[in-house]
Amino acid sequence: MSHPYPILQAIEERRTTNLFDPARGISDERIEELVRLATTAPTSFNLQNWRFVAVRTPEQKARLRALAWDQAKVSEAAVTFIVCGQLADHRTLPDRLAGAVEAGFMPAEMVPGWEGAAKSLYFEQPQRQRDEAVRSATFGAGVLIYAAHAMGLGSAPMIGFDAPAVAEAFALAADEIPVLLLAIGYATPQNWPRKPRRPLAQVLQLV
């Protein structure tokens, strides 16, 4: 299906890449641009509670692959990101909102109200804190997937890994959850097309 808008075309075209060309890498500058785009995704209260660990050297990719069920794409992709969500913490908000205040569109007197609202949601609420970490990381990963597609790169999100071992091996902070791995690189021609999706009648309810 053809669309007049490139973003809709990208949504139609995207497929998961399981086979990567291990001979083709990407630059650190490209990695930085991918993550910059990923961080345009939405987060609750603009918490921006995420971090992206770009595993790109052969040694570190082999280390990660050993903790990810020996999946070849972890090391054959140009880079495999450990997409981390950070437990929602209202105390980070003054810093995270400072840019909006400095830009002049958010009044400084609004910040304490936002911080208070976030505190009421997350303080001493470990399940909500964790849920928000997973949501934020997933939103960021979703944008990263389509940013990669726009650059001619394939991607493969993965949950097949030992999360506690990855957290320890890559020195994640106590408040960071490795939500998923995301391999990105150049797809080989042997990859399958996107698998068919369920009919709308099974997934859409109009009320």
PDB file of N, CA, C and O in Angstrom, residues 9 11 21 50 56 82 135 152 179 187 190 205:
ATOM      1  N   GLN A   9       4.249   5.293   5.197  1.00  0.00           N
ATOM      2  CA  GLN A   9       4.913   4.322   4.334  1.00  0.00           C
ATOM      3  C   GLN A   9       5.888   3.470   5.145  1.00  0.00           C
ATOM      4  O   GLN A   9       5.974   2.253   4.963  1.00  0.00           O
ATOM      5  N   ILE A  11       5.706   2.756   8.322  1.00  0.00           N
ATOM      6  CA  ILE A  11       4.932   1.837   9.160  1.00  0.00           C
ATOM      7  C   ILE A  11       4.508   0.611   8.359  1.00  0.00           C
ATOM      8  O   ILE A  11       4.562  -0.526   8.845  1.00  0.00           O
ATOM      9  N   ASP A  21      23.901  -8.437   8.194  1.00  0.00           N
ATOM     10  CA  ASP A  21      25.204  -8.539   7.542  1.00  0.00           C
ATOM     11  C   ASP A  21      26.267  -8.163   8.565  1.00  0.00           C
ATOM     12  O   ASP A  21      26.416  -6.983   8.905  1.00  0.00           O
ATOM     13  N   TRP A  50      14.797   6.913  30.833  1.00  0.00           N
ATOM     14  CA  TRP A  50      15.353   5.864  29.979  1.00  0.00           C
ATOM     15  C   TRP A  50      16.851   6.053  29.815  1.00  0.00           C
ATOM     16  O   TRP A  50      17.403   7.111  30.108  1.00  0.00           O
ATOM     17  N   ARG A  56      28.515  -2.217  20.855  1.00  0.00           N
ATOM     18  CA  ARG A  56      28.945  -2.120  19.455  1.00  0.00           C
ATOM     19  C   ARG A  56      30.291  -2.755  19.155  1.00  0.00           C
ATOM     20  O   ARG A  56      30.610  -2.981  17.988  1.00  0.00           O
ATOM     21  N   ILE A  82      20.911  -2.085  24.679  1.00  0.00           N
ATOM     22  CA  ILE A  82      20.188  -2.469  25.886  1.00  0.00           C
ATOM     23  C   ILE A  82      19.314  -1.270  26.229  1.00  0.00           C
ATOM     24  O   ILE A  82      19.821  -0.216  26.623  1.00  0.00           O
ATOM     25  N   ARG A 135       7.093   1.272  30.223  1.00  0.00           N
ATOM     26  CA  ARG A 135       6.409   2.069  29.200  1.00  0.00           C
ATOM     27  C   ARG A 135       7.374   3.007  28.494  1.00  0.00           C
ATOM     28  O   ARG A 135       7.403   3.086  27.260  1.00  0.00           O
ATOM     29  N   GLY A 152      17.484   3.176   6.473  1.00  0.00           N
ATOM     30  CA  GLY A 152      17.817   2.000   5.677  1.00  0.00           C
ATOM     31  C   GLY A 152      18.346   0.835   6.496  1.00  0.00           C
ATOM     32  O   GLY A 152      18.983  -0.071   5.949  1.00  0.00           O
ATOM     33  N   VAL A 179      14.806  -3.462  29.736  1.00  0.00           N
ATOM     34  CA  VAL A 179      13.469  -3.829  29.273  1.00  0.00           C
ATOM     35  C   VAL A 179      13.521  -4.711  28.037  1.00  0.00           C
ATOM     36  O   VAL A 179      12.780  -5.684  27.913  1.00  0.00           O
ATOM     37  N   ALA A 187      20.154  -5.418   7.001  1.00  0.00           N
ATOM     38  CA  ALA A 187      19.478  -6.695   6.782  1.00  0.00           C
ATOM     39  C   ALA A 187      20.039  -7.405   5.553  1.00  0.00           C
ATOM     40  O   ALA A 187      20.435  -6.761   4.569  1.00  0.00           O
ATOM     41  N   GLN A 190      17.882 -12.524   2.819  1.00  0.00           N
ATOM     42  CA  GLN A 190      17.197 -13.752   3.228  1.00  0.00           C
ATOM     43  C   GLN A 190      16.105 -13.536   4.270  1.00  0.00           C
ATOM     44  O   GLN A 190      15.393 -14.479   4.622  1.00  0.00           O
ATOM     45  N   GLN A 205     -12.366  -2.503  18.938  1.00  0.00           N
ATOM     46  CA  GLN A 205     -13.728  -2.358  19.451  1.00  0.00           C
ATOM     47  C   GLN A 205     -14.115  -0.896  19.379  1.00  0.00           C
ATOM     48  O   GLN A 205     -13.440  -0.040  19.956  1.00  0.00           O
TER      49      GLN A 205
END
